[in-house]
Amino acid sequence: MRFVWIALLCVVMKGEPALMPKPAKLERLSGEQRVDASFRLAFQRAAAPRLERGAARFLERLTRQTGIPLKLGLAASVGAANLIIDCAQTTDAPLTLGENESYRLQINVEQARLTASTITGALRGLQTYLQLVDVGERGFAAPSLIIEDAPRFPWRGINGDVTSHFMPVPVIERTLDTMEAVKLNVFHWHLTDDQGFRVESKVFPKLHTLGTEGDYYTQAEIRHIVEYARDRGIRVLPEFDMPGHSGTWLIGYPELASAPGPYSIIHTFGVYDPALDPTKEAVYTFIDRLIGEMAGLFPDAYFHIGGDEVNGRQWKQSSTIQAFIKQRGLKDEAGMQTYFNQRVLPILKKHGKRMMGWDEILHQDLPKDIMVESWQNHESLAVAAQRGYKGLLSFGYYLDHLKSAGESYVVDPVGGPAATLTAEQKQNILGGEACMWTEFISPETIDSRMWPKSAAVAERLWSAAEVNDVADMYRRLDVVSHRLTFAGARHETNYEPMLRRIAPAAPLQALRAFADALDPTGIEHREVFQRYTQETELNRMADAVRGDSAVVRTLEANVREWLRTPTPEREAAIRRVLEAWRDNDARLTPFGPTSSLLREFLPLSKELAQLGAAGLEAMDRLSARRTDAAWARGQAALLERNRHVRLEVRMAAVRPVQLLVEAVNR
Amino acid sequence: MRFVWIALLCVVMKGEPALMPKPAKLERLSGEQRVDASFRLAFQRAAAPRLERGAARFLERLTRQTGIPLKLGLAASVGAANLIIDCAQTTDAPLTLGENESYRLQINVEQARLTASTITGALRGLQTYLQLVDVGERGFAAPSLIIEDAPRFPWRGINGDVTSHFMPVPVIERTLDTMEAVKLNVFHWHLTDDQGFRVESKVFPKLHTLGTEGDYYTQAEIRHIVEYARDRGIRVLPEFDMPGHSGTWLIGYPELASAPGPYSIIHTFGVYDPALDPTKEAVYTFIDRLIGEMAGLFPDAYFHIGGDEVNGRQWKQSSTIQAFIKQRGLKDEAGMQTYFNQRVLPILKKHGKRMMGWDEILHQDLPKDIMVESWQNHESLAVAAQRGYKGLLSFGYYLDHLKSAGESYVVDPVGGPAATLTAEQKQNILGGEACMWTEFISPETIDSRMWPKSAAVAERLWSAAEVNDVADMYRRLDVVSHRLTFAGARHETNYEPMLRRIAPAAPLQALRAFADALDPTGIEHREVFQRYTQETELNRMADAVRGDSAVVRTLEANVREWLRTPTPEREAAIRRVLEAWRDNDARLTPFGPTSSLLREFLPLSKELAQLGAAGLEAMDRLSARRTDAAWARGQAALLERNRHVRLEVRMAAVRPVQLLVEAVNR
């Protein structure tokens, strides 16, 4: 019986491919196209070098994903090809915002054809093909179908902070590889801040030499990354945060500062006072020369000047600046910042760049061709769009908050406070960015903080607003998540080594069962427990835990289902998990003395055991169709303390157990 | 009770650090040295650039292993350092065979000191320090101790075949990183064969352009790898196999051949006919120019000319060659090959190289300064050493045979037939090489074929002959294996993605439990079932299976112990595994229809279920102190068929079950 049920489920699941983002239009045809070592590509027309490289990368990815060697991937003729790429754009061109990314993919049993107007569109289609290839009854194959697809928003980004913690080039490369896999198209590179100035400047070398401990990108590396991203249809947007978050500029160039130095790298995190002095002409000369140099490295039309979190303290304390504010009638420090932005604007223009900044830059005195990125709230985006500014949403997509994929998935850039805008005003909202701030994130943990969640954000920004079924999203996300490993992401492969490190002698399965029952917590909960610096190790259970685990999610869904429709199979499945939780602590506890990193978290392991036991007791009562309010009340303290953040993690396991206890209380 | 027992075990395990190779001398002191973010290095004397890079790499590795950020790793003064490196060699020098690799490491609570005569010695000591750092009661620490260490053999290598399957540069890099971690010091690069000529030749470009499909190393890459290896104290020994295994030379240069062409890349595996024509002067001119070019890329004093498996067929069929043999009185084809080697010898000398070859080159007419690598049997090494030739052992260390680590561990270069040599003759045996032939191995599977097993070979070649306790080796190997992941090896991290690929919908734990009960099989069992080419996918269960699994090994040890001394704890531990095996098939079977790659192996999953059940039945009888010969006889067929290779794997699980059944039969 159970066999039949699961097997049926598999067939149904096979029915709808796990595509993410979901394409605009999909029509299934009958049959499937086999993919084996004889698989060959062909170009319908002359292929530009970027498309040729894209095709080679496609074959390499297909090899990694399937294990089928495809180095001889080009067909002798179009007719002999398994997949024909028909791309109208036959010569390379720079990437632009709003570029046509649409494609059409038709897969028949004998041959598939990918049609696109642009190279980037063709690259998007190749990623769709990769997501369609899966092992089946007769080996690897892609289902026969017709997909017509195009993105809803033209700007779908990840903002990568490399200042709080430096991310070496390979981390950026694998981030770009994984972004391509889910059709994200902007890498917003937060390069400078109080914690580091991460770009080599030949014009002002003290920026990177004094603004880092040697961990910066050389100009050759920057060029490499920009090219690497372009190959993948990803624009690189540099951010040089000013006038605040600029402490590392002032170490070597204190003459730009609003207050006397000396300045040094700040190794802790937060909002600090250092700010450029907007009253000094030298500041604008400096910015002109710096942007001039950087414009040569970053070809994109947009240039992000940050502009966030200027606390104005240095400006308030400076009599010169205060006198300037009065003299010019600027009202206050916010006015001062707008003056600064107005001065920077022509400098950007001169170097062929359009201004972009966080929502603090929004001010009526700035022209409409600037771009505003809303991070503080969704309202500021609605206001900007209403006033005719172009804008992006980041609020709601903060990866460092470590919320579930589902929570970000339901945030729509033109939803919420932006829902009431006119259709024309909504056109001003160009998309969004998932923000990866790295205060509590290392090159080892960054993958599990970005992936697979950013795939859900990618779908929100690519697919139709109506594609919003959270359960279906997770069904596909679980499949896509494993696939992303083959694209280069390490969210899955770094998990076990991090767990083993915590307690090498303990059984890995028990460590994993424990970690899978926990959710990590974001920036708002970390420094409550301890003060962090760039030197703090990020090797604890709180760092290893990935969250959003399929174990808890599936259990929760199973409990809801079982409470509605009790079946013996479902009851058995639920009990298996609860029993494993109940018994897990006994497998971990003996190893407490061997590791401080494990011992610290054992109190939570005991909580998990109690939650498992409580869940089983609840099931006993529910199976016997007994409500028992007194017993349920007795569980209140257990549930209550496990709803709170402890040791910088949340007990995800409390959610399904709470459902069971509540059912007993009814 | 169980708690106490395990905890005690942990303390005991902590007692002896999991070092591999085991050092020559180790004296424990009391206490431990903490390792945290304040950890700093210092050099006692001027550090050569290679040592500086080594120290930077050490800090990076320590960071990866512990998660503690150590980018600021250099101390302000020697006094303030946690680890002082005192290396007498202050300027760089080429690596040489027999270089002093000894070191002394003293770790006190406050400070550690590493003393070495050479940079390479210091690098070896740094790896020992890394292996000593582990998490403990109070965080990461290294035990206080004094280690004095030096290798037993000066030549401890891995022979990496990149012809059967090409291994891209990152694979070679991580192989070298992992080799350094276990103190291996020679990377023998099998670069040319009938399946590929993998080096760019500017002098004879048709070698690599026609001898590959584009998958070769550029000269820049070769230089990079040689330098990368040298940094890690690893010599690179190039092998250009001649006069046989040279089919790819003849594609572009058929005039060198012993038979008329045309020739093409051979995509299958085995011993083929193509051979250089040793009677042609042009052949030696060609070799002279090629070796001249390659000598500029490979600085090592030794040059491997292969010389293996010349089947002589082309020579037999050539009347010119037969006439030459007669005319010169060479006797036969073996004589012809010796003539060839004698001609190549002065060419090598002229380019500053010493000849090395497989044991086929051994012939009394060759001078004593050649080096012989014994692959066919151990006897040939004994014979060579007896006659005064220098030699290495590869026989017994063939990684592609996929035997257990224990089987290679007990093979001693001066043991077996070499044991009867005189002390002086034994001096001619310089070490050994683990051979990684890649007929059935891809860049994805190579790590699990090399690691952790090569660490056991590394210990055999570094540590004293008396270090030969297999159980203790495995205890340490299990720990070291996890550590190698932090050195870059992917034997652990590639496992789950490969299993998931086989059946994405199936529960990973069930796939893993199944795979952990199997052993892979080597070259001698693969082509029995299907014919392989370079294009054959290596993505099946037979490729994912790693073998030597701790589950089976531990169960086997537990069964032996329990049969001797039955305790309830041990019985429970044994039953847990057997029950898991018995129940596992029911978790996998439903997913058979979803994947041809899983379905193929389900018959073995059923066998595992039966073995689990049989083991449990045996335990029931043994617990009741009943022998039952009739029942035991009834299990014979089950055991028998599971002792054989099926589907290119072995059922490792049969071993412990067999022990139980035999005990019932007593």
Tab-separated table of N, CA, C and O in Angstrom, chain A residues 50 89 93-102 117-121 124 151 153-154 156 185 230 233-235:
chain	number	residue	atom	x	y	z
A	50	ARG	N	30.916	34.924	-26.787
A	50	ARG	CA	30.270	34.777	-25.481
A	50	ARG	C	29.263	33.634	-25.492
A	50	ARG	O	29.130	32.900	-24.498
A	89	GLN	N	21.309	37.201	-32.085
A	89	GLN	CA	22.447	38.105	-31.839
A	89	GLN	C	23.748	37.357	-32.124
A	89	GLN	O	24.113	36.429	-31.406
A	93	ALA	N	27.926	42.279	-27.373
A	93	ALA	CA	27.562	43.663	-27.066
A	93	ALA	C	27.539	43.795	-25.548
A	93	ALA	O	27.387	42.799	-24.843
A	94	PRO	N	27.717	44.995	-25.029
A	94	PRO	CA	27.686	45.151	-23.571
A	94	PRO	C	26.301	44.794	-23.019
A	94	PRO	O	25.303	44.882	-23.737
A	95	LEU	N	26.275	44.394	-21.764
A	95	LEU	CA	24.999	44.099	-21.110
A	95	LEU	C	24.318	45.420	-20.740
A	95	LEU	O	24.969	46.361	-20.311
A	96	THR	N	23.022	45.450	-20.906
A	96	THR	CA	22.294	46.659	-20.502
A	96	THR	C	21.071	46.277	-19.686
A	96	THR	O	20.543	45.170	-19.819
A	97	LEU	N	20.659	47.233	-18.863
A	97	LEU	CA	19.432	47.045	-18.102
A	97	LEU	C	18.272	46.966	-19.090
A	97	LEU	O	18.161	47.794	-19.984
A	98	GLY	N	17.440	45.982	-18.902
A	98	GLY	CA	16.268	45.861	-19.753
A	98	GLY	C	16.513	45.092	-21.033
A	98	GLY	O	15.631	44.988	-21.889
A	99	GLU	N	17.696	44.536	-21.145
A	99	GLU	CA	17.996	43.703	-22.306
A	99	GLU	C	16.947	42.595	-22.445
A	99	GLU	O	16.437	42.082	-21.442
A	100	ASN	N	16.660	42.240	-23.662
A	100	ASN	CA	15.710	41.167	-23.928
A	100	ASN	C	16.296	39.825	-23.450
A	100	ASN	O	17.292	39.358	-23.980
A	101	GLU	N	15.662	39.239	-22.435
A	101	GLU	CA	16.166	37.963	-21.902
A	101	GLU	C	15.232	36.812	-22.260
A	101	GLU	O	15.346	35.722	-21.709
A	102	SER	N	14.304	37.072	-23.136
A	102	SER	CA	13.313	36.034	-23.449
A	102	SER	C	13.935	34.926	-24.302
A	102	SER	O	14.970	35.116	-24.942
A	117	SER	N	16.489	36.058	-29.006
A	117	SER	CA	16.927	37.251	-29.743
A	117	SER	C	18.329	37.654	-29.333
A	117	SER	O	19.064	38.255	-30.105
A	118	THR	N	18.674	37.370	-28.076
A	118	THR	CA	19.967	37.828	-27.564
A	118	THR	C	20.760	36.654	-27.003
A	118	THR	O	20.198	35.598	-26.680
A	119	ILE	N	22.042	36.884	-26.861
A	119	ILE	CA	22.899	35.874	-26.236
A	119	ILE	C	22.418	35.599	-24.820
A	119	ILE	O	22.318	34.450	-24.384
A	120	THR	N	22.100	36.677	-24.107
A	120	THR	CA	21.647	36.498	-22.719
A	120	THR	C	20.377	35.652	-22.680
A	120	THR	O	20.237	34.755	-21.834
A	121	GLY	N	19.459	35.911	-23.593
A	121	GLY	CA	18.257	35.095	-23.647
A	121	GLY	C	18.593	33.624	-23.877
A	121	GLY	O	18.015	32.727	-23.249
A	124	ARG	N	19.804	32.064	-20.711
A	124	ARG	CA	18.686	31.750	-19.802
A	124	ARG	C	18.021	30.435	-20.215
A	124	ARG	O	17.694	29.592	-19.376
A	151	PRO	N	11.450	37.425	-18.353
A	151	PRO	CA	11.354	37.846	-16.952
A	151	PRO	C	10.289	38.917	-16.744
A	151	PRO	O	10.001	39.713	-17.637
A	153	PHE	N	10.626	41.197	-14.137
A	153	PHE	CA	11.404	42.397	-13.802
A	153	PHE	C	12.773	42.332	-14.496
A	153	PHE	O	13.393	41.267	-14.553
A	154	PRO	N	13.264	43.479	-14.926
A	154	PRO	CA	14.574	43.461	-15.607
A	154	PRO	C	15.769	43.463	-14.650
A	154	PRO	O	16.897	43.235	-15.083
A	156	ARG	N	17.304	41.823	-11.309
A	156	ARG	CA	17.161	40.719	-10.359
A	156	ARG	C	18.545	40.426	-9.789
A	156	ARG	O	19.347	39.740	-10.404
A	185	ASN	N	20.457	38.417	-12.528
A	185	ASN	CA	21.224	39.108	-13.571
A	185	ASN	C	22.007	40.351	-13.121
A	185	ASN	O	22.547	41.057	-13.975
A	230	ARG	N	29.770	38.924	-16.943
A	230	ARG	CA	29.201	39.261	-18.240
A	230	ARG	C	28.967	37.994	-19.062
A	230	ARG	O	27.932	37.843	-19.709
A	233	GLY	N	25.740	36.653	-18.354
A	233	GLY	CA	24.589	37.551	-18.475
A	233	GLY	C	24.283	38.273	-17.182
A	233	GLY	O	23.123	38.553	-16.869
A	234	ILE	N	25.320	38.569	-16.410
A	234	ILE	CA	25.149	39.227	-15.109
A	234	ILE	C	25.892	40.552	-15.130
A	234	ILE	O	27.109	40.589	-15.358
A	235	ARG	N	25.154	41.650	-14.903
A	235	ARG	CA	25.794	42.956	-14.797
A	235	ARG	C	26.440	43.082	-13.420
A	235	ARG	O	25.918	42.582	-12.426
